[in-house]
Coordinates of C-alpha atoms in Angstrom, one line a residue:
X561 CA 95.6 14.3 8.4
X562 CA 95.8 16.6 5.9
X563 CA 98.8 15.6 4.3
X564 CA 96.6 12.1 2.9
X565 CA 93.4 14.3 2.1
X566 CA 94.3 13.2 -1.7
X567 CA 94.1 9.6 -0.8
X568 CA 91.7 9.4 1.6
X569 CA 89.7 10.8 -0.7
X570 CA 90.2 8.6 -3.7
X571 CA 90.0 5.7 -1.3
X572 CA 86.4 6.7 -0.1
X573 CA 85.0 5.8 -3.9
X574 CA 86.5 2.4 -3.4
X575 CA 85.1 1.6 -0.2
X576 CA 81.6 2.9 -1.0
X577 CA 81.8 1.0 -4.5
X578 CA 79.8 -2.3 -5.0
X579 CA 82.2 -5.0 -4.7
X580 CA 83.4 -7.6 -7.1
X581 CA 84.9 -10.6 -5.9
X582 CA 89.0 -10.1 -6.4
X583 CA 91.0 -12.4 -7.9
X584 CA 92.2 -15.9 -5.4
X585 CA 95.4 -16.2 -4.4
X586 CA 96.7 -20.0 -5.1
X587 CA 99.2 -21.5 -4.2
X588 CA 102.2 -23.4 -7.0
X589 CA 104.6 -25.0 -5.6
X590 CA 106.5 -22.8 -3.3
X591 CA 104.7 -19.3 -5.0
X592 CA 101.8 -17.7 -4.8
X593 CA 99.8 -16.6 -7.5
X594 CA 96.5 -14.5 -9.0
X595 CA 94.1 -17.4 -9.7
X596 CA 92.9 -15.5 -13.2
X597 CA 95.7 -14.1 -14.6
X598 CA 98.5 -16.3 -13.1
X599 CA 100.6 -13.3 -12.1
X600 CA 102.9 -13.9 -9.1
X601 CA 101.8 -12.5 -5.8
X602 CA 103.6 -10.6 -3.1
X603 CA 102.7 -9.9 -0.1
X604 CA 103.3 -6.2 1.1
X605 CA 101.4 -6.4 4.5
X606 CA 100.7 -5.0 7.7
X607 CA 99.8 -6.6 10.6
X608 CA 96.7 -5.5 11.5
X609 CA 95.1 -6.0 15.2
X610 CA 94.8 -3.6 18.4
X611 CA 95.3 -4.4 21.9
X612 CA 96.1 -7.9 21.5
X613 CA 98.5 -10.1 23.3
X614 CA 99.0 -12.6 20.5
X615 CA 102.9 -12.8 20.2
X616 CA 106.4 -11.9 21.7
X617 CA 106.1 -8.5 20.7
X618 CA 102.9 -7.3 21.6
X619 CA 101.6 -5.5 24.7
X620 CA 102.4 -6.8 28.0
X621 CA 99.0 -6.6 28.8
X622 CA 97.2 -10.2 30.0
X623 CA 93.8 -10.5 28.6
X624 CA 91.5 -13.1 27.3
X625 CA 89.4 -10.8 25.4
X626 CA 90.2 -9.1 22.1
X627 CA 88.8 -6.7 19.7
X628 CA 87.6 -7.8 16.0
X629 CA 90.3 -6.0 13.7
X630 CA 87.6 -6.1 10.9
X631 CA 84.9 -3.5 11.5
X632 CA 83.7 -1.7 8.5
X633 CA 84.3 2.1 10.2
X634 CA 87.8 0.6 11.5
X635 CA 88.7 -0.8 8.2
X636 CA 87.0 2.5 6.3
X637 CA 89.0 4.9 8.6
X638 CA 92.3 2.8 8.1
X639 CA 92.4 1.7 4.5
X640 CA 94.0 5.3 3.3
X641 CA 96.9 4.9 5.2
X642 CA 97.5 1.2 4.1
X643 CA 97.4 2.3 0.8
X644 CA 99.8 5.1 1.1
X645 CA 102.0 2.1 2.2
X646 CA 100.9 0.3 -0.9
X647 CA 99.2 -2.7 1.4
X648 CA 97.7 -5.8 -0.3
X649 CA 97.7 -8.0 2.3
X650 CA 96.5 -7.7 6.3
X651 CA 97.6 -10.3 9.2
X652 CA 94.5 -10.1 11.6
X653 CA 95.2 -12.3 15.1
X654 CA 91.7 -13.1 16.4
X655 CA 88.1 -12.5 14.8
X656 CA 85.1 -13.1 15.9
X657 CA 83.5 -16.0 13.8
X658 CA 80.0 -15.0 15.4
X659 CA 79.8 -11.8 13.1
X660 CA 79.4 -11.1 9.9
X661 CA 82.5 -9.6 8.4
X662 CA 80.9 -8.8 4.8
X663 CA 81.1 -5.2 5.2
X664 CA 84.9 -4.8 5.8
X665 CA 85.9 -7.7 3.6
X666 CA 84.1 -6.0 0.9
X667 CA 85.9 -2.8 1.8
X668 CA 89.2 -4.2 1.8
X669 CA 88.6 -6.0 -1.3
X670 CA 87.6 -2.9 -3.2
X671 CA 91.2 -1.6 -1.9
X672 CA 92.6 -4.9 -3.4
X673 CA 93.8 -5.9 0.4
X674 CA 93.9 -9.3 0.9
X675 CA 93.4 -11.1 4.7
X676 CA 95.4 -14.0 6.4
X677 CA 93.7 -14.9 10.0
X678 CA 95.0 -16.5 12.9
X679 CA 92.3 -19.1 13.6
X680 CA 92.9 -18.8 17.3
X681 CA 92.2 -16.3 20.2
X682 CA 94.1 -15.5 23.2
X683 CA 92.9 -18.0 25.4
X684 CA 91.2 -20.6 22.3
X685 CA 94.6 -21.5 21.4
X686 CA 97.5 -24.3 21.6
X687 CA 99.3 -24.2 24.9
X688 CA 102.8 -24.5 24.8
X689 CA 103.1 -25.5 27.9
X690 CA 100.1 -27.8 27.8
X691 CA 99.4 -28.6 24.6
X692 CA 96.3 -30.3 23.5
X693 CA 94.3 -30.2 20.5
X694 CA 90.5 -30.7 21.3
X695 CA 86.9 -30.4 20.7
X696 CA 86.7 -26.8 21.8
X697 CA 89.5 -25.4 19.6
X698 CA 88.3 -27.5 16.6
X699 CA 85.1 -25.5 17.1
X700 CA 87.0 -22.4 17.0
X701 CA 89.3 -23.3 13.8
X702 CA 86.4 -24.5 11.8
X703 CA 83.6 -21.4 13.0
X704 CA 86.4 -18.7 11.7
X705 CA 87.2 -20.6 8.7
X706 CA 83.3 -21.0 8.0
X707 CA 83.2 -17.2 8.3
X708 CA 86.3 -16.1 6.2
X709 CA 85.7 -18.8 3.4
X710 CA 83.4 -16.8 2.0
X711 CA 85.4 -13.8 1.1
X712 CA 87.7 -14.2 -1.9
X713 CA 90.0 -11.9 -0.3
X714 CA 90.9 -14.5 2.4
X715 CA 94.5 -15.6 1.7
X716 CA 94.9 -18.3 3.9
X717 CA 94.9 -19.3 7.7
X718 CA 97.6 -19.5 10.0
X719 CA 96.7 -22.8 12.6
X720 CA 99.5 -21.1 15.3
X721 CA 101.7 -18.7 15.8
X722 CA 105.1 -19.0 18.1
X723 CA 103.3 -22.4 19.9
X724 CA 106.8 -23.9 19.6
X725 CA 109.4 -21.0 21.1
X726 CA 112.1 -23.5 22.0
X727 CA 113.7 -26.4 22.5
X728 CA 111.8 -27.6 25.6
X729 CA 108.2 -27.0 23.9
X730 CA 108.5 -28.6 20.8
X731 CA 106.5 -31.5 21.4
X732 CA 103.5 -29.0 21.1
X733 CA 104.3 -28.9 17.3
X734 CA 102.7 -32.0 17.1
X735 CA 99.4 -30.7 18.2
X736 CA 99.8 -27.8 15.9
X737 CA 100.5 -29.6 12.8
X738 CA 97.3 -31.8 13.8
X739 CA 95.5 -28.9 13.5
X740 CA 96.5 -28.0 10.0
X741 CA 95.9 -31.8 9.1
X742 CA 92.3 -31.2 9.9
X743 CA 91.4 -27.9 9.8
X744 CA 93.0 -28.4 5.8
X745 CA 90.5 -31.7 5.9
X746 CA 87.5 -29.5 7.0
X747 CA 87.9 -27.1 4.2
X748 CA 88.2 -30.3 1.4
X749 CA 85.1 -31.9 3.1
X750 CA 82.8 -28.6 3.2
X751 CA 83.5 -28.3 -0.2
X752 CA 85.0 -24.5 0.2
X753 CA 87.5 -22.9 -2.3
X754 CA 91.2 -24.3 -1.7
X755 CA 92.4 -22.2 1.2
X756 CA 95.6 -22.5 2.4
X757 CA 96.7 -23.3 6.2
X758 CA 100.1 -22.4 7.5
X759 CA 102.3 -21.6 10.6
X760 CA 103.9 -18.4 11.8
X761 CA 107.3 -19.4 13.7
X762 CA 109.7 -17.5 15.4
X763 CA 113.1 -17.4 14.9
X764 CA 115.2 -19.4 17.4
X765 CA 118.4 -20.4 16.2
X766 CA 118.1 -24.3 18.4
X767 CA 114.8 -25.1 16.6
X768 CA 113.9 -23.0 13.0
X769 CA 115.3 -25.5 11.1
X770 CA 114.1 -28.4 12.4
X771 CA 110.2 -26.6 13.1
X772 CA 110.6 -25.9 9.2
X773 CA 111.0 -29.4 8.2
X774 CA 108.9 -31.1 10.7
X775 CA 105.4 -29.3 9.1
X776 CA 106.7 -29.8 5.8
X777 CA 107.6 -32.9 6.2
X778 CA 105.8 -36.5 5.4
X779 CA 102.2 -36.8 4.4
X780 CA 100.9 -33.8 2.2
X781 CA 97.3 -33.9 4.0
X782 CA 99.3 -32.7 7.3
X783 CA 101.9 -30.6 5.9
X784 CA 101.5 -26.9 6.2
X785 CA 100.7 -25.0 2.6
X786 CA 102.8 -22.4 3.3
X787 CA 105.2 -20.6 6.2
X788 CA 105.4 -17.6 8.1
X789 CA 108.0 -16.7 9.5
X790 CA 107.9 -13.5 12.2
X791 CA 111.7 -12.4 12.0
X792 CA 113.1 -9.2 13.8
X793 CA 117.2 -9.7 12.9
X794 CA 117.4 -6.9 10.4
X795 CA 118.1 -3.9 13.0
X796 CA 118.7 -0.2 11.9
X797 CA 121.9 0.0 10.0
X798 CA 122.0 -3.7 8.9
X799 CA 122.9 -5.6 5.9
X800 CA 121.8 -8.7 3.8
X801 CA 124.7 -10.6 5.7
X802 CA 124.9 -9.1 9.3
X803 CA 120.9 -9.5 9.5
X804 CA 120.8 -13.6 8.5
X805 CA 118.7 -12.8 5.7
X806 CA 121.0 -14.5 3.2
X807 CA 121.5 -17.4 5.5
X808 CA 117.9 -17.6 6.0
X809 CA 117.7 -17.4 1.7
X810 CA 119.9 -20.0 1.8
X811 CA 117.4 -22.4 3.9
X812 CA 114.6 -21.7 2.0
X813 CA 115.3 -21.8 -1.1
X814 CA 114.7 -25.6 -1.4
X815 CA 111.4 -25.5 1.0
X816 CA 108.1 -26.8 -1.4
X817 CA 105.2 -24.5 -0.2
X818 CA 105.4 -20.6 -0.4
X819 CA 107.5 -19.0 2.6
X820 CA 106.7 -15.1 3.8
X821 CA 107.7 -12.7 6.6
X822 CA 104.5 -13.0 8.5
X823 CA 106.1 -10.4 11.5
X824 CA 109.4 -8.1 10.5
X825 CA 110.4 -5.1 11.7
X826 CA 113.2 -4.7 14.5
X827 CA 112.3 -1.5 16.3
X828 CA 116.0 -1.4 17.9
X829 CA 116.7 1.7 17.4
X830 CA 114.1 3.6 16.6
X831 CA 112.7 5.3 14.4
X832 CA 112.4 2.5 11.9
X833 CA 114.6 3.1 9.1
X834 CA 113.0 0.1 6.6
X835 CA 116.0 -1.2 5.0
X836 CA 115.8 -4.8 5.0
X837 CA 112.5 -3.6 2.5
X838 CA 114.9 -3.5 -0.7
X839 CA 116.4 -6.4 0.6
X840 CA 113.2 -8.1 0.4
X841 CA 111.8 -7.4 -2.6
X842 CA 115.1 -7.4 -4.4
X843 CA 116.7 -10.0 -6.2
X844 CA 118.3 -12.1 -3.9
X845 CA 115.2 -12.7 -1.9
X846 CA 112.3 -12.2 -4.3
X847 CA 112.8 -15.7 -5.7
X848 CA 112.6 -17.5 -2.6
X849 CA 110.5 -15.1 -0.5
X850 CA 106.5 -13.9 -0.8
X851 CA 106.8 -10.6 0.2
X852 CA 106.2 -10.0 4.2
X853 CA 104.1 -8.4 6.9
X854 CA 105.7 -5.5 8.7
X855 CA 104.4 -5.4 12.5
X856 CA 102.2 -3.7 13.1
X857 CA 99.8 -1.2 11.8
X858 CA 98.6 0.3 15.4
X859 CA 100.5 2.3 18.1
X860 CA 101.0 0.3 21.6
X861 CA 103.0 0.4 24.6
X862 CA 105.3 -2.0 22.7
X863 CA 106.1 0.9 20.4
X864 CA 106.0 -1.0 16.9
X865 CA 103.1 0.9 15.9
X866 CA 103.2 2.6 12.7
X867 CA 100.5 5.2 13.2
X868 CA 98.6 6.9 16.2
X869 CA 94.8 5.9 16.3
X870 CA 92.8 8.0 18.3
X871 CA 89.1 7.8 17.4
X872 CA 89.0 8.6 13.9
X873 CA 92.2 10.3 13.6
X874 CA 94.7 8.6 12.1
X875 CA 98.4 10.2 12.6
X876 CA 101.0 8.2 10.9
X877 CA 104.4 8.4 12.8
X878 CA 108.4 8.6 11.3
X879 CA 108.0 5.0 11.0
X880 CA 105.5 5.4 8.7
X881 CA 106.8 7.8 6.7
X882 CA 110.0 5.5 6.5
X883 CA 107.9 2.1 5.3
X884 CA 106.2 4.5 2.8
X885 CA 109.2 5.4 1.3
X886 CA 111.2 2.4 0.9
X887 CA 108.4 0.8 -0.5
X888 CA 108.1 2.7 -3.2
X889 CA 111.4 2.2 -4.3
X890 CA 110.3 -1.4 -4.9
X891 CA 109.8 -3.2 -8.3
X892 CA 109.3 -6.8 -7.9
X893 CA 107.7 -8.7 -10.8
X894 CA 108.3 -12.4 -10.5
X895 CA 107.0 -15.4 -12.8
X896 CA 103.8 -16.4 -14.4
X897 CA 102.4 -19.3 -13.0
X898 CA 102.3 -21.1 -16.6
X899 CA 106.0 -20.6 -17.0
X900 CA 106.9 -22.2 -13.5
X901 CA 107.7 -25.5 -12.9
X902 CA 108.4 -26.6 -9.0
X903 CA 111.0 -28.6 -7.9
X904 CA 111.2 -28.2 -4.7
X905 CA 110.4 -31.3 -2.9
X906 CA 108.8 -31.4 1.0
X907 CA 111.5 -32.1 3.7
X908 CA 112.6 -35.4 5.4
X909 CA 110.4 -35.7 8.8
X910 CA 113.4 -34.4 11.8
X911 CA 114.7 -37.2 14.6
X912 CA 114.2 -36.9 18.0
X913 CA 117.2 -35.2 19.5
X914 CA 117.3 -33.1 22.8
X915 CA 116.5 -30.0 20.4
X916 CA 113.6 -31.7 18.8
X917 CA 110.9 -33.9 21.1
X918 CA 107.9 -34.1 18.4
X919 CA 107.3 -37.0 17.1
X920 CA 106.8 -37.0 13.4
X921 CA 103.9 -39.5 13.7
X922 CA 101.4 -40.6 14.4
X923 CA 99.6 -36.9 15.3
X924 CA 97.4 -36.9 17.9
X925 CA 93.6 -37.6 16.8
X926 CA 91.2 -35.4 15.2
X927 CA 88.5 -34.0 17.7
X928 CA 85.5 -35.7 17.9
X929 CA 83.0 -34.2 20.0
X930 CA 80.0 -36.5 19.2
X931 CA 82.4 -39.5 20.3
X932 CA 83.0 -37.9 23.5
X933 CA 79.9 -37.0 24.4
X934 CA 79.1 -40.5 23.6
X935 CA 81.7 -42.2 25.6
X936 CA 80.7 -39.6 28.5
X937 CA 76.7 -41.3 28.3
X938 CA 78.0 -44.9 28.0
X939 CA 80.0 -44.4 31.2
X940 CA 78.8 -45.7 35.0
X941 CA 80.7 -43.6 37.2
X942 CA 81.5 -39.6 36.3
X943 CA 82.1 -36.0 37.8
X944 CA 80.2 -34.9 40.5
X945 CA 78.7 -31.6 39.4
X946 CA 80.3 -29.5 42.6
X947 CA 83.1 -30.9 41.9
X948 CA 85.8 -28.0 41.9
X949 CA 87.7 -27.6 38.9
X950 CA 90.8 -26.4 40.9
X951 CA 90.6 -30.0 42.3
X952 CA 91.0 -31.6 38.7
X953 CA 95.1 -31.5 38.6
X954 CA 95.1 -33.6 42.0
X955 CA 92.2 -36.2 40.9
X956 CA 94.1 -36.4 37.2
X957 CA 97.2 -37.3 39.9
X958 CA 95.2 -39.8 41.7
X959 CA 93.2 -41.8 39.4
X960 CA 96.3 -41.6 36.8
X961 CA 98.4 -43.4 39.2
X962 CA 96.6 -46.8 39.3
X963 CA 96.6 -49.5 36.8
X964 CA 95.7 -48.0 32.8
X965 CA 92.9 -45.6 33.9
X966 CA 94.3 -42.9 31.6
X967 CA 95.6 -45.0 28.7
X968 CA 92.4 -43.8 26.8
X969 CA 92.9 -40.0 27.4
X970 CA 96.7 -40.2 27.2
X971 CA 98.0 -36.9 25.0
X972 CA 101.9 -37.1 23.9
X973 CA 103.4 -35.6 21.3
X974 CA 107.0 -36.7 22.4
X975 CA 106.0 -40.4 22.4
X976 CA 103.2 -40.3 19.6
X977 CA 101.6 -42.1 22.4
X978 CA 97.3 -40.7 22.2
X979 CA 94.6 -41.8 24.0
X980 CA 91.2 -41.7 21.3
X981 CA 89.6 -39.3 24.2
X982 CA 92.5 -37.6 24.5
X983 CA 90.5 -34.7 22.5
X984 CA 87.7 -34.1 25.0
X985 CA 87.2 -32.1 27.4
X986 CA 88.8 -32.3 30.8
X987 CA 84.7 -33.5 32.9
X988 CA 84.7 -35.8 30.0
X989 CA 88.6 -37.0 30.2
X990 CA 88.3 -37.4 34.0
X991 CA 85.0 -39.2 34.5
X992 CA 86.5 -41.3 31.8
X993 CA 89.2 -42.1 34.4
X994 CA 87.2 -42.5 36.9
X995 CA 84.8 -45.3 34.8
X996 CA 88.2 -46.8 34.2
X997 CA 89.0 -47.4 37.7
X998 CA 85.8 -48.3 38.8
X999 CA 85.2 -51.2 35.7
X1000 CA 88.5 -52.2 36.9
X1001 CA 87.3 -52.8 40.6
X1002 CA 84.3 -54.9 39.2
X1003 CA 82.5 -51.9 39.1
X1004 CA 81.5 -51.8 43.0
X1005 CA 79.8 -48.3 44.7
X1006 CA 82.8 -48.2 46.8
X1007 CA 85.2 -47.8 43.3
X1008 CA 83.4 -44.4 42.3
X1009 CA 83.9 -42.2 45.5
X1010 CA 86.8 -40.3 45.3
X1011 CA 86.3 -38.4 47.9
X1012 CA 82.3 -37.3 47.0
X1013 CA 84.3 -36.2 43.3
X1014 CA 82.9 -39.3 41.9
X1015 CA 79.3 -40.9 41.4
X1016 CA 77.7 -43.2 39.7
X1017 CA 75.1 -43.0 36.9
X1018 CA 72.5 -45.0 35.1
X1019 CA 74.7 -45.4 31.4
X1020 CA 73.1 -44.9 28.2
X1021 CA 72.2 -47.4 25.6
X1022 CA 74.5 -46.5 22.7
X1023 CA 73.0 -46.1 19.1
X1024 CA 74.5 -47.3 15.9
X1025 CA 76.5 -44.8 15.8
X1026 CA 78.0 -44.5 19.6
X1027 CA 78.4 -47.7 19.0
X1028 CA 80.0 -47.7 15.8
X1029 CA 82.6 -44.7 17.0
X1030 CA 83.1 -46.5 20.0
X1031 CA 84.1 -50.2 18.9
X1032 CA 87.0 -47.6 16.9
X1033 CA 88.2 -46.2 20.0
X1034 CA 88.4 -49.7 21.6
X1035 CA 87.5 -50.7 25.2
X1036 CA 90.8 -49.6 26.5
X1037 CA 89.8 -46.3 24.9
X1038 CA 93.8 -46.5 22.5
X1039 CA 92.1 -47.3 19.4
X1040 CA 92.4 -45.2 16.4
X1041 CA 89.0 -43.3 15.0
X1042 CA 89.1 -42.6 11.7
X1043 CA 85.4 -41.9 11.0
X1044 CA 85.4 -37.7 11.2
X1045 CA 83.8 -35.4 12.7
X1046 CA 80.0 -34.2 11.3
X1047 CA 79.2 -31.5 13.2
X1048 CA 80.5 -27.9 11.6
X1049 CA 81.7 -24.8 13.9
X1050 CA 79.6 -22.5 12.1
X1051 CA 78.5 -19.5 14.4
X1052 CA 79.2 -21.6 17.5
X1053 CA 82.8 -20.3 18.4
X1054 CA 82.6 -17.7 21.6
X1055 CA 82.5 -13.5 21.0
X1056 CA 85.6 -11.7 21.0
X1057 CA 85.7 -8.5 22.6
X1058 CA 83.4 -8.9 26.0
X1059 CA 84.3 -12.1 27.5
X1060 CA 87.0 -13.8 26.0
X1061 CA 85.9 -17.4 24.9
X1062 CA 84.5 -20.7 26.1
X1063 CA 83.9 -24.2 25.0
X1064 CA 81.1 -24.1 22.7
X1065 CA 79.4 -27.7 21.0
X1066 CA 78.5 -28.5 17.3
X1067 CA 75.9 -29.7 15.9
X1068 CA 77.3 -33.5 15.2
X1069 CA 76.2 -35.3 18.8
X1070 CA 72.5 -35.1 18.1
X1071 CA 70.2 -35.5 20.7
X1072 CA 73.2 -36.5 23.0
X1073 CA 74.2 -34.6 26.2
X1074 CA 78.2 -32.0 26.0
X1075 CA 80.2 -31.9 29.5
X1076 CA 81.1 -28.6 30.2
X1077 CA 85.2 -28.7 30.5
X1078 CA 87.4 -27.0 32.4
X1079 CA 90.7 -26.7 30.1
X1080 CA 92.7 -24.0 32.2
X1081 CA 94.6 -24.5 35.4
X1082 CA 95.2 -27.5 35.3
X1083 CA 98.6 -29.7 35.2
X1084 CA 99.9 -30.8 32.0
X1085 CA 98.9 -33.8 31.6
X1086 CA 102.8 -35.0 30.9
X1087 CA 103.3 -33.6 34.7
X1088 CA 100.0 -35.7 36.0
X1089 CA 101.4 -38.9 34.5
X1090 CA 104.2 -38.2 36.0
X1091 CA 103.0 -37.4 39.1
X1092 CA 100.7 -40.6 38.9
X1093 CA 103.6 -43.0 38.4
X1094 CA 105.2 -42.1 41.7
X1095 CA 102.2 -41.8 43.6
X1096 CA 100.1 -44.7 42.4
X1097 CA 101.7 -47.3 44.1
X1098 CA 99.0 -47.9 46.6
X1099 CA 95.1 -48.4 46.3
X1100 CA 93.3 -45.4 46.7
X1101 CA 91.3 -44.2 49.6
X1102 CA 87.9 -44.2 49.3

């Protein structure tokens, strides 16, 4: 467009400049900061992604694939027009960890634009509706953060976004905050630069409070570093008081990690007029608030686009021109981090109530994929290989329903109640079920049947270390495994943009033999117990 020839100019010097590492962001108590100079930091972001279904207020479209926000020519095309909107800080909400994302991240550093990631993908994510926190998606968290640890530009990851919607899914919190607790362990243990992890909620009225305390709450090592919170109650004409924003102040302004919009932007009615900007930036938000992300930088069918991409035109809309505006109006200058002193202590853990069903602790167990492959070795009866994965949900249903076959795979985040195998995949959890039954049975042919689902196998000698994860895990499989993980998801995670994803392994079970899983259409696992406890009551047919 002609109108940004000036800037797109100016901007091509900085993306064709050698790049210098920008200052961190760290985080101080409930602020963010420059590293260097200890300046405050505020985010003035744009969510940044195209044609993906990662939230309530993105396309209608179902896919499991996704395009990788950061290309350099997508990132050298767009950076103009996120400076014009004086952008420091991007929201992307699936990358592909296969691919190196130097060229971009140096691009957007050299515009002083800093990154927060989603480390999930549309279908490598925590299920609301059947939450589970396993091998696979540790592979994913840990290949992205391997990737985007290396670019000083990184802000911080979010480990969810909108898992927990309402009241009836908050028991999938606790899944969520196990995957800050170790995807915040990984980054310690590889030795990276202190990264931050944090959540991106929505704003139901029945659960914000309580989702704010629970991952703020109890140990540190678990707690979320800071919160996102995507909020769309400023519409059009509104006000500080009619939106909830001062309410919302009100919350916050005791919360001990650093809180941000990390989605605003009610497009009811439209065009966007960009008030709640001076709101945000002003002084009765500024000291509780980090800034925000306004969603979203790319025209869809959900109309919250800010500009028109077609090719490599750009066209920025009224909505643009709005944003530009009103953030220019803004001064926002904060503290230096030597003059600040937090107070702000974490939250008290919520109680179970019929609005909240997450139990506080303990979380469910950190994925280990080398002890499930060597559980899945050490057992004597497994998964057929033609065995149907649309047949898993009834089999779960069956085998479930007798005796304690399932203790060991048990996943509840109402209860606290987790099986040490509760992390593997769903071949592994199931032949792990099956062994169960059929050790239970004295271990006869007849036990490990299941209708020609089930067979038996020669088991493999466990070494010192199979054994030594396994005597942690127990024979009943409800022990507690504290030794971690030490494989790394470097480069292993699946592609982005041409199939969607799958299970991939690490490097940590040696020489010993993954179980491909099947982790979609299949029962909760909640519904199979459930299922198993009225239906069990009988032996089963052979």
């Amino acid at each position: 467009m002609k109108t940004f020839g000036a800037v797109v100019a100016a901007t091509s010097l900085l993306v064709s400049a050698v790049v210098a590492d920008v200052d961190p962001i760290v985080i101080k108590g409930s602020k963010f900061f420059y590293k260097t100079n200890g300046t405050q930091f505020y985010m003035k972001g744009v969510a940044y992604q195209q044609d993906y279904n990662g939230n309530g207020t993105s396309s209608s479209t179902t896919s499991s694939s996704y395009t990788d926000p950061l290309t350099l020519s997508g990132v050298q095309r767009d950076i103009p027009y996120l400076l014009e909107l004086q952008t420091n800080t991007i929201r992307v909400y699936a990358l592909d960890p296969t691919i190196d994302h130097s060229d971009a991240m140096t691009a957007l550093a050299n515009a002083g634009i800093y990154v927060v990631a989603d480390l999930s993908s549309p279908n490598e994510s925590i299920n609301r509706d059947d939450p589970a926190w396993t091998d696979a998606l540790y592979t994913r968290y840990t290949s992205v953060i391997d990737e985007m640890q290396k670019y000083t530009n990184t802000l911080g990851f979010f480990a969810g976004n909108e898992v927990s919607n309402a009241a009836n899914n908050t028991d999938a919190s606790a899944f969520v905050k196990a995957a800050v607790r170790d995807t915040k362990a990984y980054i310690k243990t590889k030795g990276y630069r202190s990264i931050g992890v944090g959540y991106a909620t929505n704003d139901d009225a029945s659960i914000r409070v309580n989702m704010a305390d629970y991952f703020n709450c109890g140990d540190a090592s678990a707690a979320i570093d800071f919160w996102g919170y995507n909020i769309y109650s400023w519409c059009g004409d509104s006000s500080y008081s009619t939106s909830g924003y001062d309410v919302r102040t009100e919350e916050f302004s005791t919360y001990s990690v650093p809180v941000f919009f990390a989605e605003y932007g009610c497009n009811t009615p439209s065009p966007r007029t960009f008030t709640e900007v001076a709101a945000l930036y002003g002084s009765q938000m500024a000291p509780v608030w980090s800034g925000g992300i306004v969603y979203m930088y790319f025209q869809e069918t959900n109309d919250y686009g800010l500009v028109t991409v077609s090719g490599d035109t750009v066209t920025p809309n009224q909505d643009f021109k709005n944003l530009a505006s009103q953030l220019s109006k803004v001064t926002v200058t904060g503290t230096q981090m030597s003059a600040y002193t937090p107070s702000n202590s974490a939250a008290a853990c919520p109680d179970s109530a019929s609005d909240w069903s997450a139990k506080a602790t303990p979380l469910p167990p950190t994925p280990n994929e080398e002890l499930c492959s060597c559980m899945y070795q050490s057992l004597g009866c497994v998964v057929t290989s033609d065995t149907s994965t649309d047949d898993y949900s009834d089999l779960f249903g069956t085998v479930c329903g007798y005796g304690d076959a399932c203790d060991g795979i048990a996943a509840n985040g109402t209860t606290g109640t987790y099986g040490a195998y509760g992390m593997c995949n769903s071949t592994e959890q199931l032949a792990y079920a099956f062994n169960a039954y059929y050790a239970a049975q004295s271990s006869v042919a007849s036990a490990c049947s299941f209708s020609g689902a089930a067979a038996t196998k020669a088991p493999q000698t466990a070494g010192s270390t199979c054994s030594s994860l396994m005597a942690e895990a127990g024979t009943a499989g409800t022990g507690t495994v504290t030794s971690q993980p030490t494989g790394t998801g470097a480069g292993s995670a699946s592609g982005s943009s041409s199939s969607g994803s799958s299970a991939a392994s690490s490097s940590g079970a040696g020489n010993m033999n993954n179980v491909p899983g099947a982790e979609t259409g299949l029962l909760p696992m909640a519904i199979v117990l459930a299922l198993a406890a009225i239906s069990g009551m009988g032996m089963i047919v052979l």
